[in-house]
Short mmCIF file of C-alpha atoms in Angstrom, two decimals:
data_model
loop_
_atom_site.label_atom_id
_atom_site.label_comp_id
_atom_site.label_asym_id
_atom_site.label_seq_id
_atom_site.Cartn_x
_atom_site.Cartn_y
_atom_site.Cartn_z
CA MET A 1 88.65 114.22 258.46
CA GLU A 2 86.16 112.32 256.34
CA LYS A 3 83.29 114.11 258.10
CA THR A 4 84.89 117.51 257.50
CA LEU A 5 85.40 116.81 253.80
CA ARG A 6 81.82 115.65 253.51
CA LEU A 7 80.61 118.92 255.08
CA ILE A 8 82.74 120.87 252.61
CA PHE A 9 81.41 119.10 249.54
CA PHE A 10 77.92 117.94 250.52
CA ASN A 11 74.79 119.06 252.33
CA GLU A 12 71.43 117.38 252.91
CA ARG A 13 70.55 117.90 249.21
CA GLY A 14 73.74 116.33 247.86
CA LEU A 15 76.75 118.06 246.29
CA ARG A 16 76.78 121.72 247.30
CA ALA A 17 75.59 124.32 244.80
CA GLY A 18 78.99 126.03 244.53
CA TRP A 19 80.74 122.84 243.45
CA ARG A 20 77.97 122.05 240.96
CA LEU A 21 78.34 125.51 239.44
CA LEU A 22 82.10 125.03 239.14
CA ILE A 23 81.57 121.72 237.34
CA PHE A 24 79.02 123.34 235.02
CA ALA A 25 81.40 126.25 234.29
CA ALA A 26 84.28 123.85 233.61
CA ILE A 27 82.17 121.77 231.21
CA LEU A 28 80.96 124.90 229.44
CA PHE A 29 84.51 126.24 229.17
CA LEU A 30 85.80 123.03 227.64
CA LEU A 31 82.90 122.93 225.19
CA SER A 32 83.40 126.60 224.30
CA LEU A 33 86.90 125.84 222.99
CA ALA A 34 85.07 124.62 219.90
CA LEU A 35 84.05 128.24 219.21
CA ILE A 36 87.62 129.54 218.98
CA PRO A 37 87.74 129.27 215.15
CA LEU A 38 84.61 131.46 214.97
CA ARG A 39 86.02 134.32 217.05
CA PRO A 40 87.46 136.25 214.06
CA ILE A 41 84.02 136.25 212.40
CA LEU A 42 82.24 137.43 215.54
CA MET A 43 84.92 140.01 216.38
CA LYS A 44 84.72 141.38 212.84
CA GLN A 45 80.97 141.94 213.21
CA ALA A 46 81.43 143.77 216.52
CA ALA A 47 84.26 145.90 215.13
CA ALA A 48 82.18 146.88 212.10
CA GLY A 49 79.37 148.09 214.34
CA THR A 50 76.83 146.23 212.19
CA LEU A 51 74.77 143.18 213.07
CA ARG A 52 74.44 140.57 210.34
CA PRO A 53 72.03 137.64 210.66
CA GLY A 54 74.50 134.99 209.49
CA PRO A 55 77.18 135.49 212.17
CA SER A 56 74.49 136.09 214.80
CA ILE A 57 72.73 132.81 214.00
CA LEU A 58 76.03 130.95 213.94
CA GLY A 59 77.38 132.42 217.18
CA ASP A 60 74.23 132.34 219.30
CA GLY A 61 73.06 129.04 217.84
CA LEU A 62 76.29 127.30 218.80
CA THR A 63 76.33 129.01 222.20
CA PHE A 64 72.83 127.75 222.94
CA LEU A 65 73.80 124.26 221.76
CA LEU A 66 76.82 124.19 224.07
CA VAL A 67 74.73 125.36 227.03
CA LEU A 68 72.16 122.65 226.25
CA ILE A 69 74.89 120.01 226.20
CA ALA A 70 76.35 121.27 229.49
CA CYS A 71 72.87 121.24 231.09
CA TRP A 72 72.24 117.74 229.78
CA ILE A 73 75.50 116.53 231.33
CA MET A 74 74.64 118.17 234.66
CA GLY A 75 71.18 116.64 234.50
CA ARG A 76 72.73 113.18 234.14
CA ILE A 77 75.12 113.89 237.02
CA GLU A 78 72.33 115.16 239.28
CA SER A 79 69.68 112.69 238.05
CA ARG A 80 67.33 115.52 237.11
CA PRO A 81 65.35 116.12 233.90
CA MET A 82 66.59 119.10 231.89
CA GLY A 83 63.16 120.70 232.13
CA VAL A 84 63.80 121.75 235.73
CA TYR A 85 66.49 124.14 234.46
CA GLY A 86 63.95 126.49 232.93
CA LEU A 87 62.75 125.17 229.56
CA PRO A 88 60.25 122.37 230.23
CA LEU A 89 58.60 120.86 227.17
CA HIS A 90 55.82 119.03 228.99
CA HIS A 91 53.04 120.22 231.31
CA GLU A 92 53.62 123.78 230.10
CA PRO A 93 51.85 125.93 227.46
CA VAL A 94 55.15 126.37 225.65
CA PHE A 95 53.97 127.93 222.38
CA SER A 96 51.38 130.28 223.86
CA ARG A 97 53.73 131.36 226.65
CA PHE A 98 56.49 132.11 224.12
CA VAL A 99 54.17 134.02 221.75
CA THR A 100 52.70 135.99 224.65
CA GLY A 101 56.20 136.96 225.73
CA TYR A 102 57.25 137.85 222.19
CA VAL A 103 54.29 140.09 221.44
CA PHE A 104 52.98 141.46 224.73
CA TRP A 105 56.17 141.59 226.82
CA GLY A 106 58.68 142.28 224.04
CA PHE A 107 57.49 143.89 220.81
CA ILE A 108 54.57 145.92 222.20
CA PRO A 109 56.55 147.41 225.13
CA LEU A 110 59.25 148.48 222.66
CA THR A 111 56.56 150.12 220.53
CA VAL A 112 55.24 151.92 223.61
CA CYS A 113 58.76 153.12 224.44
CA LEU A 114 59.36 154.49 220.93
CA THR A 115 55.89 156.07 220.84
CA VAL A 116 56.66 157.93 224.07
CA LEU A 117 59.88 159.21 222.50
CA TRP A 118 57.93 160.21 219.37
CA LEU A 119 55.40 162.12 221.48
CA ALA A 120 58.31 163.84 223.22
CA HIS A 121 59.61 164.90 219.75
CA ALA A 122 62.76 162.87 220.37
CA PHE A 123 62.13 160.17 217.76
CA ASN A 124 60.87 159.81 214.21
CA PHE A 125 59.88 156.41 212.80
CA GLY A 126 61.23 157.30 209.35
CA ASN A 127 60.46 155.64 206.02
CA PHE A 128 60.44 152.06 204.73
CA LEU A 129 63.79 150.85 203.40
CA LEU A 130 62.61 147.41 202.26
CA ARG A 131 59.93 146.39 199.79
CA GLY A 132 58.13 143.18 198.85
CA PRO A 133 59.92 139.83 199.34
CA ALA A 134 62.90 141.54 200.98
CA ILE A 135 60.72 142.32 204.01
CA LEU A 136 59.87 138.63 204.49
CA GLY A 137 63.43 137.49 203.81
CA TRP A 138 65.17 139.83 206.22
CA GLY A 139 62.36 139.57 208.75
CA ALA A 140 62.58 135.79 208.85
CA ALA A 141 66.38 135.81 209.05
CA TRP A 142 66.32 138.21 211.97
CA PHE A 143 63.51 136.26 213.64
CA VAL A 144 65.74 133.17 213.71
CA ALA A 145 68.77 135.19 214.81
CA PHE A 146 67.03 136.84 217.77
CA LEU A 147 65.20 133.67 218.71
CA LEU A 148 68.64 132.13 219.24
CA VAL A 149 69.82 135.25 221.10
CA GLY A 150 66.88 134.86 223.47
CA PHE A 151 67.53 131.16 224.00
CA SER A 152 71.30 131.48 224.44
CA GLU A 153 71.34 134.46 226.80
CA GLU A 154 68.35 133.42 228.90
CA TYR A 155 69.40 129.79 229.26
CA LEU A 156 73.02 130.67 229.98
CA LEU A 157 72.33 133.00 232.92
CA ARG A 158 68.79 132.11 233.99
CA GLY A 159 68.76 128.39 233.30
CA TYR A 160 71.06 126.00 235.15
CA ALA A 161 73.08 128.85 236.66
CA LEU A 162 70.09 130.48 238.37
CA TYR A 163 68.57 127.14 239.38
CA THR A 164 71.76 126.03 241.09
CA LEU A 165 72.90 129.34 242.56
CA ALA A 166 69.41 129.83 244.02
CA ASP A 167 69.78 126.45 245.71
CA GLY A 168 72.88 127.78 247.44
CA ILE A 169 72.04 131.38 248.36
CA GLY A 170 68.34 131.82 247.62
CA PHE A 171 66.42 132.90 244.52
CA TRP A 172 66.58 136.69 244.80
CA PRO A 173 70.26 136.96 245.86
CA ALA A 174 71.08 134.64 242.94
CA THR A 175 68.96 136.80 240.64
CA ILE A 176 70.86 139.95 241.65
CA VAL A 177 74.26 138.29 241.16
CA LEU A 178 73.40 136.96 237.71
CA ALA A 179 71.69 140.22 236.69
CA ALA A 180 74.92 142.05 237.57
CA LEU A 181 76.86 139.56 235.41
CA PHE A 182 74.37 140.14 232.58
CA GLY A 183 74.99 143.89 232.83
CA LEU A 184 78.75 143.35 233.01
CA GLY A 185 78.61 141.33 229.81
CA HIS A 186 76.73 144.12 228.05
CA SER A 187 79.31 146.67 229.21
CA LEU A 188 81.59 145.28 226.49
CA ASN A 189 79.16 146.43 223.77
CA PRO A 190 80.22 149.56 221.85
CA GLY A 191 78.62 152.81 222.94
CA GLU A 192 77.03 151.48 226.15
CA THR A 193 75.85 154.09 228.67
CA HIS A 194 75.26 154.01 232.43
CA ILE A 195 71.49 154.13 231.96
CA GLY A 196 71.73 151.37 229.36
CA LEU A 197 73.64 149.09 231.71
CA ILE A 198 71.21 149.71 234.57
CA ALA A 199 68.29 149.02 232.22
CA THR A 200 69.96 145.76 231.18
CA VAL A 201 70.21 144.71 234.82
CA VAL A 202 66.54 145.59 235.34
CA PHE A 203 65.59 143.50 232.30
CA ALA A 204 67.50 140.56 233.80
CA ILE A 205 65.48 140.96 237.00
CA PHE A 206 62.30 141.14 234.91
CA ALA A 207 63.27 137.90 233.13
CA SER A 208 63.97 136.21 236.47
CA MET A 209 60.61 137.41 237.76
CA THR A 210 58.88 135.70 234.82
CA LEU A 211 60.67 132.49 235.77
CA ARG A 212 59.61 132.91 239.37
CA VAL A 213 55.92 133.42 238.66
CA THR A 214 55.43 131.17 235.59
CA GLY A 215 57.85 128.36 236.43
CA SER A 216 59.75 128.54 233.13
CA LEU A 217 61.83 130.78 230.87
CA TRP A 218 59.51 130.58 227.85
CA LEU A 219 57.96 133.99 228.52
CA ALA A 220 61.41 135.55 229.05
CA VAL A 221 62.82 134.01 225.87
CA GLY A 222 59.87 135.39 223.92
CA ALA A 223 60.16 138.85 225.46
CA HIS A 224 63.90 138.97 224.82
CA ALA A 225 63.56 137.87 221.20
CA GLY A 226 60.55 140.10 220.49
CA TRP A 227 62.23 143.21 221.88
CA ASP A 228 65.47 142.61 219.96
CA TRP A 229 63.67 141.75 216.70
CA GLY A 230 61.60 144.90 217.00
CA GLN A 231 64.65 147.04 217.67
CA SER A 232 67.03 145.69 215.07
CA PHE A 233 64.79 144.68 212.19
CA PHE A 234 61.35 146.27 212.43
CA TYR A 235 62.16 149.75 213.74
CA GLY A 236 65.81 149.78 212.67
CA VAL A 237 67.20 151.34 215.85
CA SER A 238 70.50 150.40 217.48
CA ASP A 239 70.59 147.32 219.69
CA SER A 240 73.23 147.70 222.40
CA GLY A 241 75.15 150.06 220.12
CA LEU A 242 74.92 147.93 216.96
CA LYS A 243 72.77 148.60 213.87
CA ALA A 244 71.33 145.65 211.96
CA GLN A 245 71.85 144.95 208.29
CA GLY A 246 68.56 144.75 206.39
CA HIS A 247 66.27 146.70 208.73
CA LEU A 248 62.75 147.74 207.75
CA LEU A 249 62.52 151.39 208.83
CA ASN A 250 65.01 154.24 208.78
CA PRO A 251 64.37 156.15 212.04
CA THR A 252 66.03 159.24 213.52
CA PHE A 253 66.51 160.47 217.09
CA HIS A 254 66.60 164.05 218.39
CA GLY A 255 67.39 165.12 221.91
CA PRO A 256 69.57 164.39 224.94
CA VAL A 257 71.25 161.02 225.30
CA TRP A 258 69.49 160.24 228.59
CA LEU A 259 66.16 160.43 226.74
CA THR A 260 66.98 158.91 223.35
CA GLY A 261 69.61 156.40 224.46
CA GLY A 262 72.21 157.88 222.13
CA SER A 263 74.42 155.42 220.27
CA VAL A 264 73.28 152.49 222.43
CA GLY A 265 69.70 152.78 221.15
CA PRO A 266 66.42 152.71 223.12
CA GLU A 267 67.96 150.42 225.75
CA GLY A 268 69.95 153.45 226.91
CA SER A 269 66.86 155.61 227.35
CA ILE A 270 65.44 156.53 230.74
CA VAL A 271 62.06 155.61 229.25
CA THR A 272 63.18 152.00 228.80
CA LEU A 273 64.58 151.88 232.32
CA ILE A 274 61.25 153.01 233.75
CA LEU A 275 59.30 150.74 231.40
CA TRP A 276 61.18 147.56 232.34
CA SER A 277 60.85 148.43 236.04
CA VAL A 278 57.08 148.77 235.62
CA LEU A 279 56.88 145.55 233.56
CA THR A 280 58.62 143.65 236.36
CA VAL A 281 55.86 144.66 238.76
CA ILE A 282 53.09 144.00 236.20
CA VAL A 283 54.33 140.50 235.31
CA TYR A 284 54.30 139.64 239.01
CA LEU A 285 50.75 140.92 239.44
CA VAL A 286 49.50 139.14 236.31
CA TYR A 287 51.06 135.72 236.88
CA ARG A 288 51.37 135.39 240.63
CA LYS A 289 49.42 132.54 242.13
CA PRO A 290 46.59 133.61 244.46
CA ARG A 291 47.07 132.67 248.07
CA GLU A 292 44.89 129.94 249.46
CA GLN A 293 42.03 131.15 251.60
CA ALA A 294 42.70 131.11 255.30
CA LEU A 295 40.45 128.91 257.41
CA VAL A 296 38.88 129.87 260.72
CA VAL A 297 37.95 127.03 263.07
CA GLU A 298 35.51 128.19 265.75
CA SER A 299 35.65 124.99 267.76
CA SER A 300 36.98 121.48 267.58
CA THR A 301 33.68 120.30 266.14
CA ALA A 302 33.03 123.25 263.87
CA THR A 303 33.20 122.98 260.12
CA PRO A 304 36.03 125.12 258.69
CA ARG A 305 34.77 128.05 256.68
CA PRO A 306 36.74 130.40 254.42
CA LEU A 307 37.33 133.98 255.49
#
């Protein structure tokens, strides 16, 4: 009986991944009870169809904090440093990796997407709505808000959860499961479309790919934050069906929903779906580690030489 119970709960690496995930989920659930008083504020923002930086910073900031606490507890239980769960602070070019993700894998790809729509006569960048200090004020507020969105969403589903689920079923099966959950979560957003949900799943796979090839989530956090900041503040388009308060430009869309994204914004466009699929391949090619050269030994006394 004791042997059977041990097989159920443990393997050669210790407590099985499924049980560890259940403990993590239970800790996160208990911690999340602290957010109950904030639900009316967050629900009011969603119902109004307008993103405001204050509630976003509050909601995502506290979510990220709770996930950090849950990961810290699991790290103590498992005797592991928190850095192994995706956000290492040492032996990693944290700042440069984040900035690279923000600019080159987030903001610039969004600009490419909107430029393609502009060339297809489906999008117009519009005029400036903000002037002077207001640009810096709103821009900074939204930078903080979407930085916390990137941290909270990436660390929740591609931090401890991906690390542990991958230990149980393998990295790519775990990636698919958590990408589907990421898409399911976005299905609750107002105005979501089928293309938008598929694109969201593809982005989750892209983010997991960055983790796979770079060893951390810093690039993914940057890309997530840079894309959202560009959408909501800089270009002023809808982000998952919600328009941001205090956006810089006043754009317009023209054309079929499958091309423009409709009410969901660029994330619902077929252009974005294709773009994120291509970026997933590119990030693999850019950051993959080269294979070691094979050695050919001609005889037992020969000196190995590279092919």
